[in-house]
Amino acid sequence: MRHAFLNICFKATLVLAVAAAALVLYSWIVAAVEPSSGVRPLLGAEGVRWFFGNFAANVSGPPLAWLVLCSMAVGVFAGSGLGGAAESLFRGRSLGLRSSRALAASAATLVLIACVVVLLAFVPRAVLLGVGGGLCPGPFSSAVVPMAAFALAAVSAVYGLAGGTYAGLADVYNHMCRGLSALAAVVPVYVMAVELYYMFVFVFA
């Protein structure tokens, strides 16, 4: 399974790299043949300065932070056994007493988190509302992914600790790290995809 996932990520990275190379060549040819086209060449002095000067800023945007947070949350979820318990409940299978109590504790945790989010964003003059009083744009819309990742990690950790899947907080931390290790295969795809996007913006803007 992991080998197949790595293979998919490799092929995706390769396709994105070829697309980036094609864009570099295209921008150079079009700018040379038709200077009035408005296409900016990535091989020109301006393009080279832009690429090296903005590479780190392009890659280190919010999506990278979202990837890191979500990978840690998914790692905790995968190791907690919460997914299996939820599936059993959905299919009408009976759960053991400890699993039922753990599921109830995780559900209570989810309700508590939801109540906090409502108080922070869905009441008049809530602190996470934007300047105009709306959810978007504002602190709430910027924090949706981090809050979702935190909620998934917290609910999964509570289930794992209460159900005995996790012996302690060290196990939770362990699975956070496992989630990060799984992210390693996605990072090259992310870098190539983000750079290709910004290259398109530079060439055609």
mmCIF file of C-alpha atoms in Angstrom:
data_model
loop_
_atom_site.group_PDB
_atom_site.id
_atom_site.type_symbol
_atom_site.label_atom_id
_atom_site.label_comp_id
_atom_site.label_asym_id
_atom_site.label_seq_id
_atom_site.Cartn_x
_atom_site.Cartn_y
_atom_site.Cartn_z
ATOM 1 C CA MET A 1 0.000 0.000 0.000
ATOM 2 C CA ARG A 2 2.746 2.444 0.985
ATOM 3 C CA HIS A 3 4.801 1.466 -2.065
ATOM 4 C CA ALA A 4 1.813 2.167 -4.339
ATOM 5 C CA PHE A 5 1.280 5.549 -2.675
ATOM 6 C CA LEU A 6 4.949 6.461 -3.126
ATOM 7 C CA ASN A 7 4.748 5.438 -6.768
ATOM 8 C CA ILE A 8 1.708 7.671 -7.332
ATOM 9 C CA CYS A 9 3.453 10.615 -5.667
ATOM 10 C CA PHE A 10 6.571 10.037 -7.760
ATOM 11 C CA LYS A 11 4.575 9.986 -11.000
ATOM 12 C CA ALA A 12 2.658 13.108 -10.002
ATOM 13 C CA THR A 13 5.915 14.926 -9.220
ATOM 14 C CA LEU A 14 7.362 13.836 -12.554
ATOM 15 C CA VAL A 15 4.310 15.093 -14.470
ATOM 16 C CA LEU A 16 4.454 18.439 -12.673
ATOM 17 C CA ALA A 17 8.192 18.757 -13.364
ATOM 18 C CA VAL A 18 7.642 18.100 -17.081
ATOM 19 C CA ALA A 19 4.824 20.665 -17.120
ATOM 20 C CA ALA A 20 7.106 23.217 -15.449
ATOM 21 C CA ALA A 21 9.871 22.564 -17.992
ATOM 22 C CA ALA A 22 7.355 22.927 -20.837
ATOM 23 C CA LEU A 23 6.138 26.222 -19.392
ATOM 24 C CA VAL A 24 9.718 27.529 -19.147
ATOM 25 C CA LEU A 25 10.367 26.622 -22.782
ATOM 26 C CA TYR A 26 7.025 27.988 -23.957
ATOM 27 C CA SER A 27 7.489 31.325 -22.185
ATOM 28 C CA TRP A 28 10.977 31.729 -23.651
ATOM 29 C CA ILE A 29 9.871 30.926 -27.237
ATOM 30 C CA VAL A 30 6.736 33.098 -27.181
ATOM 31 C CA ALA A 31 8.537 36.055 -25.596
ATOM 32 C CA ALA A 32 11.301 35.795 -28.208
ATOM 33 C CA VAL A 33 8.995 35.390 -31.235
ATOM 34 C CA GLU A 34 6.287 37.839 -30.151
ATOM 35 C CA PRO A 35 7.579 40.339 -27.574
ATOM 36 C CA SER A 36 4.265 42.224 -27.562
ATOM 37 C CA SER A 37 2.327 39.155 -26.369
ATOM 38 C CA GLY A 38 2.736 40.103 -22.716
ATOM 39 C CA VAL A 39 4.231 36.701 -21.870
ATOM 40 C CA ARG A 40 7.185 37.033 -19.506
ATOM 41 C CA PRO A 41 10.020 34.536 -20.075
ATOM 42 C CA LEU A 42 11.188 32.510 -17.089
ATOM 43 C CA LEU A 43 14.636 32.214 -18.690
ATOM 44 C CA GLY A 44 15.072 35.985 -18.877
ATOM 45 C CA ALA A 45 16.855 38.057 -16.246
ATOM 46 C CA GLU A 46 13.573 39.098 -14.655
ATOM 47 C CA GLY A 47 12.307 35.503 -14.597
ATOM 48 C CA VAL A 48 15.466 34.111 -13.030
ATOM 49 C CA ARG A 49 15.465 36.827 -10.343
ATOM 50 C CA TRP A 50 11.800 36.170 -9.614
ATOM 51 C CA PHE A 51 12.251 32.388 -9.395
ATOM 52 C CA PHE A 52 15.173 32.414 -6.976
ATOM 53 C CA GLY A 53 13.953 35.419 -5.013
ATOM 54 C CA ASN A 54 10.453 34.086 -4.397
ATOM 55 C CA PHE A 55 10.954 30.320 -4.225
ATOM 56 C CA ALA A 56 10.923 30.045 -0.422
ATOM 57 C CA ALA A 57 8.039 32.492 -0.030
ATOM 58 C CA ASN A 58 5.938 30.612 -2.587
ATOM 59 C CA VAL A 59 6.459 27.233 -0.930
ATOM 60 C CA SER A 60 6.074 28.347 2.686
ATOM 61 C CA GLY A 61 2.489 29.606 2.395
ATOM 62 C CA PRO A 62 -0.499 28.510 4.500
ATOM 63 C CA PRO A 63 -1.072 25.272 2.508
ATOM 64 C CA LEU A 64 2.241 23.906 3.804
ATOM 65 C CA ALA A 65 1.166 24.562 7.393
ATOM 66 C CA TRP A 66 -2.180 22.923 6.642
ATOM 67 C CA LEU A 67 -0.433 19.849 5.244
ATOM 68 C CA VAL A 68 1.720 19.515 8.364
ATOM 69 C CA LEU A 69 -1.195 19.950 10.780
ATOM 70 C CA CYS A 70 -3.494 17.600 8.864
ATOM 71 C CA SER A 71 -0.803 14.925 8.583
ATOM 72 C CA MET A 72 -0.285 14.953 12.369
ATOM 73 C CA ALA A 73 -4.051 14.779 12.954
ATOM 74 C CA VAL A 74 -4.481 11.918 10.485
ATOM 75 C CA GLY A 75 -1.604 10.079 12.156
ATOM 76 C CA VAL A 76 -3.338 10.299 15.546
ATOM 77 C CA PHE A 77 -6.670 9.283 13.996
ATOM 78 C CA ALA A 78 -5.186 6.293 12.160
ATOM 79 C CA GLY A 79 -3.588 4.884 15.300
ATOM 80 C CA SER A 80 -6.489 5.531 17.675
ATOM 81 C CA GLY A 81 -8.924 2.975 16.289
ATOM 82 C CA LEU A 82 -11.674 5.610 16.155
ATOM 83 C CA GLY A 83 -12.299 4.945 12.475
ATOM 84 C CA GLY A 84 -12.917 1.251 13.088
ATOM 85 C CA ALA A 85 -15.252 1.983 16.004
ATOM 86 C CA ALA A 86 -17.241 4.501 13.955
ATOM 87 C CA GLU A 87 -17.525 2.000 11.095
ATOM 88 C CA SER A 88 -18.752 -0.723 13.454
ATOM 89 C CA LEU A 89 -21.330 1.642 14.910
ATOM 90 C CA PHE A 90 -22.474 2.652 11.422
ATOM 91 C CA ARG A 91 -22.877 -1.006 10.395
ATOM 92 C CA GLY A 92 -24.861 -1.792 13.533
ATOM 93 C CA ARG A 93 -22.209 -3.962 15.150
ATOM 94 C CA SER A 94 -21.978 -4.026 18.924
ATOM 95 C CA LEU A 95 -19.000 -2.397 20.628
ATOM 96 C CA GLY A 96 -17.361 -3.489 23.845
ATOM 97 C CA LEU A 97 -18.040 -1.554 27.035
ATOM 98 C CA ARG A 98 -14.669 0.185 26.981
ATOM 99 C CA SER A 99 -14.970 1.090 23.307
ATOM 100 C CA SER A 100 -18.482 2.460 23.877
ATOM 101 C CA ARG A 101 -17.287 4.616 26.750
ATOM 102 C CA ALA A 102 -14.319 5.803 24.709
ATOM 103 C CA LEU A 103 -16.624 6.690 21.821
ATOM 104 C CA ALA A 104 -18.892 8.615 24.191
ATOM 105 C CA ALA A 105 -15.878 10.500 25.582
ATOM 106 C CA SER A 106 -14.680 11.411 22.100
ATOM 107 C CA ALA A 107 -18.193 12.536 21.130
ATOM 108 C CA ALA A 108 -18.332 14.731 24.242
ATOM 109 C CA THR A 109 -14.950 16.191 23.283
ATOM 110 C CA LEU A 110 -16.249 16.984 19.803
ATOM 111 C CA VAL A 111 -19.339 18.692 21.252
ATOM 112 C CA LEU A 112 -17.140 20.736 23.604
ATOM 113 C CA ILE A 113 -14.895 21.853 20.719
ATOM 114 C CA ALA A 114 -17.978 22.736 18.645
ATOM 115 C CA CYS A 115 -19.348 24.857 21.494
ATOM 116 C CA VAL A 116 -16.050 26.733 21.794
ATOM 117 C CA VAL A 117 -16.005 27.384 18.032
ATOM 118 C CA VAL A 118 -19.603 28.676 18.161
ATOM 119 C CA LEU A 119 -18.705 31.066 20.985
ATOM 120 C CA LEU A 120 -15.611 32.262 19.133
ATOM 121 C CA ALA A 121 -17.204 32.774 15.715
ATOM 122 C CA PHE A 122 -20.994 32.480 15.606
ATOM 123 C CA VAL A 123 -22.256 34.894 18.235
ATOM 124 C CA PRO A 124 -22.571 38.684 17.880
ATOM 125 C CA ARG A 125 -19.190 40.445 18.118
ATOM 126 C CA ALA A 126 -17.340 37.129 18.279
ATOM 127 C CA VAL A 127 -13.570 37.458 18.413
ATOM 128 C CA LEU A 128 -12.972 35.442 15.234
ATOM 129 C CA LEU A 129 -15.233 37.561 13.032
ATOM 130 C CA GLY A 130 -13.658 39.776 10.380
ATOM 131 C CA VAL A 131 -13.567 43.573 10.418
ATOM 132 C CA GLY A 132 -16.889 43.696 8.556
ATOM 133 C CA GLY A 133 -18.496 41.273 10.992
ATOM 134 C CA GLY A 134 -18.417 38.293 8.613
ATOM 135 C CA LEU A 135 -16.735 34.932 8.767
ATOM 136 C CA CYS A 136 -14.847 35.386 5.499
ATOM 137 C CA PRO A 137 -12.446 37.022 5.136
ATOM 138 C CA GLY A 138 -11.316 37.043 8.729
ATOM 139 C CA PRO A 139 -9.545 35.065 11.446
ATOM 140 C CA PHE A 140 -12.173 32.302 11.332
ATOM 141 C CA SER A 141 -11.769 31.543 7.629
ATOM 142 C CA SER A 142 -7.974 31.557 8.058
ATOM 143 C CA ALA A 143 -8.204 29.103 10.939
ATOM 144 C CA VAL A 144 -10.772 26.623 9.569
ATOM 145 C CA VAL A 145 -8.212 23.994 8.516
ATOM 146 C CA PRO A 146 -6.078 24.262 11.693
ATOM 147 C CA MET A 147 -9.219 24.050 13.855
ATOM 148 C CA ALA A 148 -10.464 20.999 11.945
ATOM 149 C CA ALA A 149 -7.060 19.317 12.299
ATOM 150 C CA PHE A 150 -6.985 20.086 16.035
ATOM 151 C CA ALA A 151 -10.522 18.723 16.480
ATOM 152 C CA LEU A 152 -9.680 15.479 14.660
ATOM 153 C CA ALA A 153 -6.485 15.016 16.679
ATOM 154 C CA ALA A 154 -8.168 15.804 20.016
ATOM 155 C CA VAL A 155 -11.181 13.542 19.435
ATOM 156 C CA SER A 156 -8.949 10.703 18.210
ATOM 157 C CA ALA A 157 -6.540 11.094 21.128
ATOM 158 C CA VAL A 158 -9.395 11.006 23.656
ATOM 159 C CA TYR A 159 -10.781 7.849 22.060
ATOM 160 C CA GLY A 160 -7.382 6.180 21.953
ATOM 161 C CA LEU A 161 -6.547 7.041 25.562
ATOM 162 C CA ALA A 162 -9.985 6.111 26.913
ATOM 163 C CA GLY A 163 -10.227 2.950 24.827
ATOM 164 C CA GLY A 164 -6.734 1.705 25.618
ATOM 165 C CA THR A 165 -5.402 1.965 22.077
ATOM 166 C CA TYR A 166 -2.914 4.526 23.349
ATOM 167 C CA ALA A 167 -1.038 3.709 26.547
ATOM 168 C CA GLY A 168 -0.294 7.384 27.168
ATOM 169 C CA LEU A 169 0.474 10.756 25.630
ATOM 170 C CA ALA A 170 3.787 9.409 24.343
ATOM 171 C CA ASP A 171 1.838 7.074 22.046
ATOM 172 C CA VAL A 172 -0.215 10.006 20.769
ATOM 173 C CA TYR A 173 2.979 11.917 20.036
ATOM 174 C CA ASN A 174 4.403 8.834 18.323
ATOM 175 C CA HIS A 175 1.493 8.684 15.910
ATOM 176 C CA MET A 176 1.747 12.404 15.225
ATOM 177 C CA CYS A 177 5.299 11.718 14.080
ATOM 178 C CA ARG A 178 4.124 8.778 11.971
ATOM 179 C CA GLY A 179 1.678 11.101 10.270
ATOM 180 C CA LEU A 180 4.518 13.506 9.515
ATOM 181 C CA SER A 181 6.618 10.676 8.074
ATOM 182 C CA ALA A 182 3.737 9.768 5.757
ATOM 183 C CA LEU A 183 3.666 13.414 4.641
ATOM 184 C CA ALA A 184 7.225 13.104 3.306
ATOM 185 C CA ALA A 185 5.974 11.442 0.113
ATOM 186 C CA VAL A 186 3.566 14.322 -0.551
ATOM 187 C CA VAL A 187 6.044 17.182 -0.013
ATOM 188 C CA PRO A 188 7.736 16.964 -3.459
ATOM 189 C CA VAL A 189 4.304 16.930 -5.125
ATOM 190 C CA TYR A 190 3.284 19.977 -3.101
ATOM 191 C CA VAL A 191 6.468 21.892 -3.911
ATOM 192 C CA MET A 192 6.187 21.220 -7.646
ATOM 193 C CA ALA A 193 2.457 22.024 -7.739
ATOM 194 C CA VAL A 194 2.865 25.323 -5.875
ATOM 195 C CA GLU A 195 5.840 26.418 -7.954
ATOM 196 C CA LEU A 196 4.054 25.513 -11.195
ATOM 197 C CA TYR A 197 1.070 27.608 -10.124
ATOM 198 C CA TYR A 198 3.203 30.643 -9.332
ATOM 199 C CA MET A 199 5.149 30.162 -12.557
ATOM 200 C CA PHE A 200 1.874 30.375 -14.504
ATOM 201 C CA VAL A 201 0.966 33.518 -12.575
ATOM 202 C CA PHE A 202 4.339 35.098 -13.353
ATOM 203 C CA VAL A 203 4.337 34.167 -17.041
ATOM 204 C CA PHE A 204 0.778 35.224 -17.854
ATOM 205 C CA ALA A 205 0.035 37.953 -15.310
#
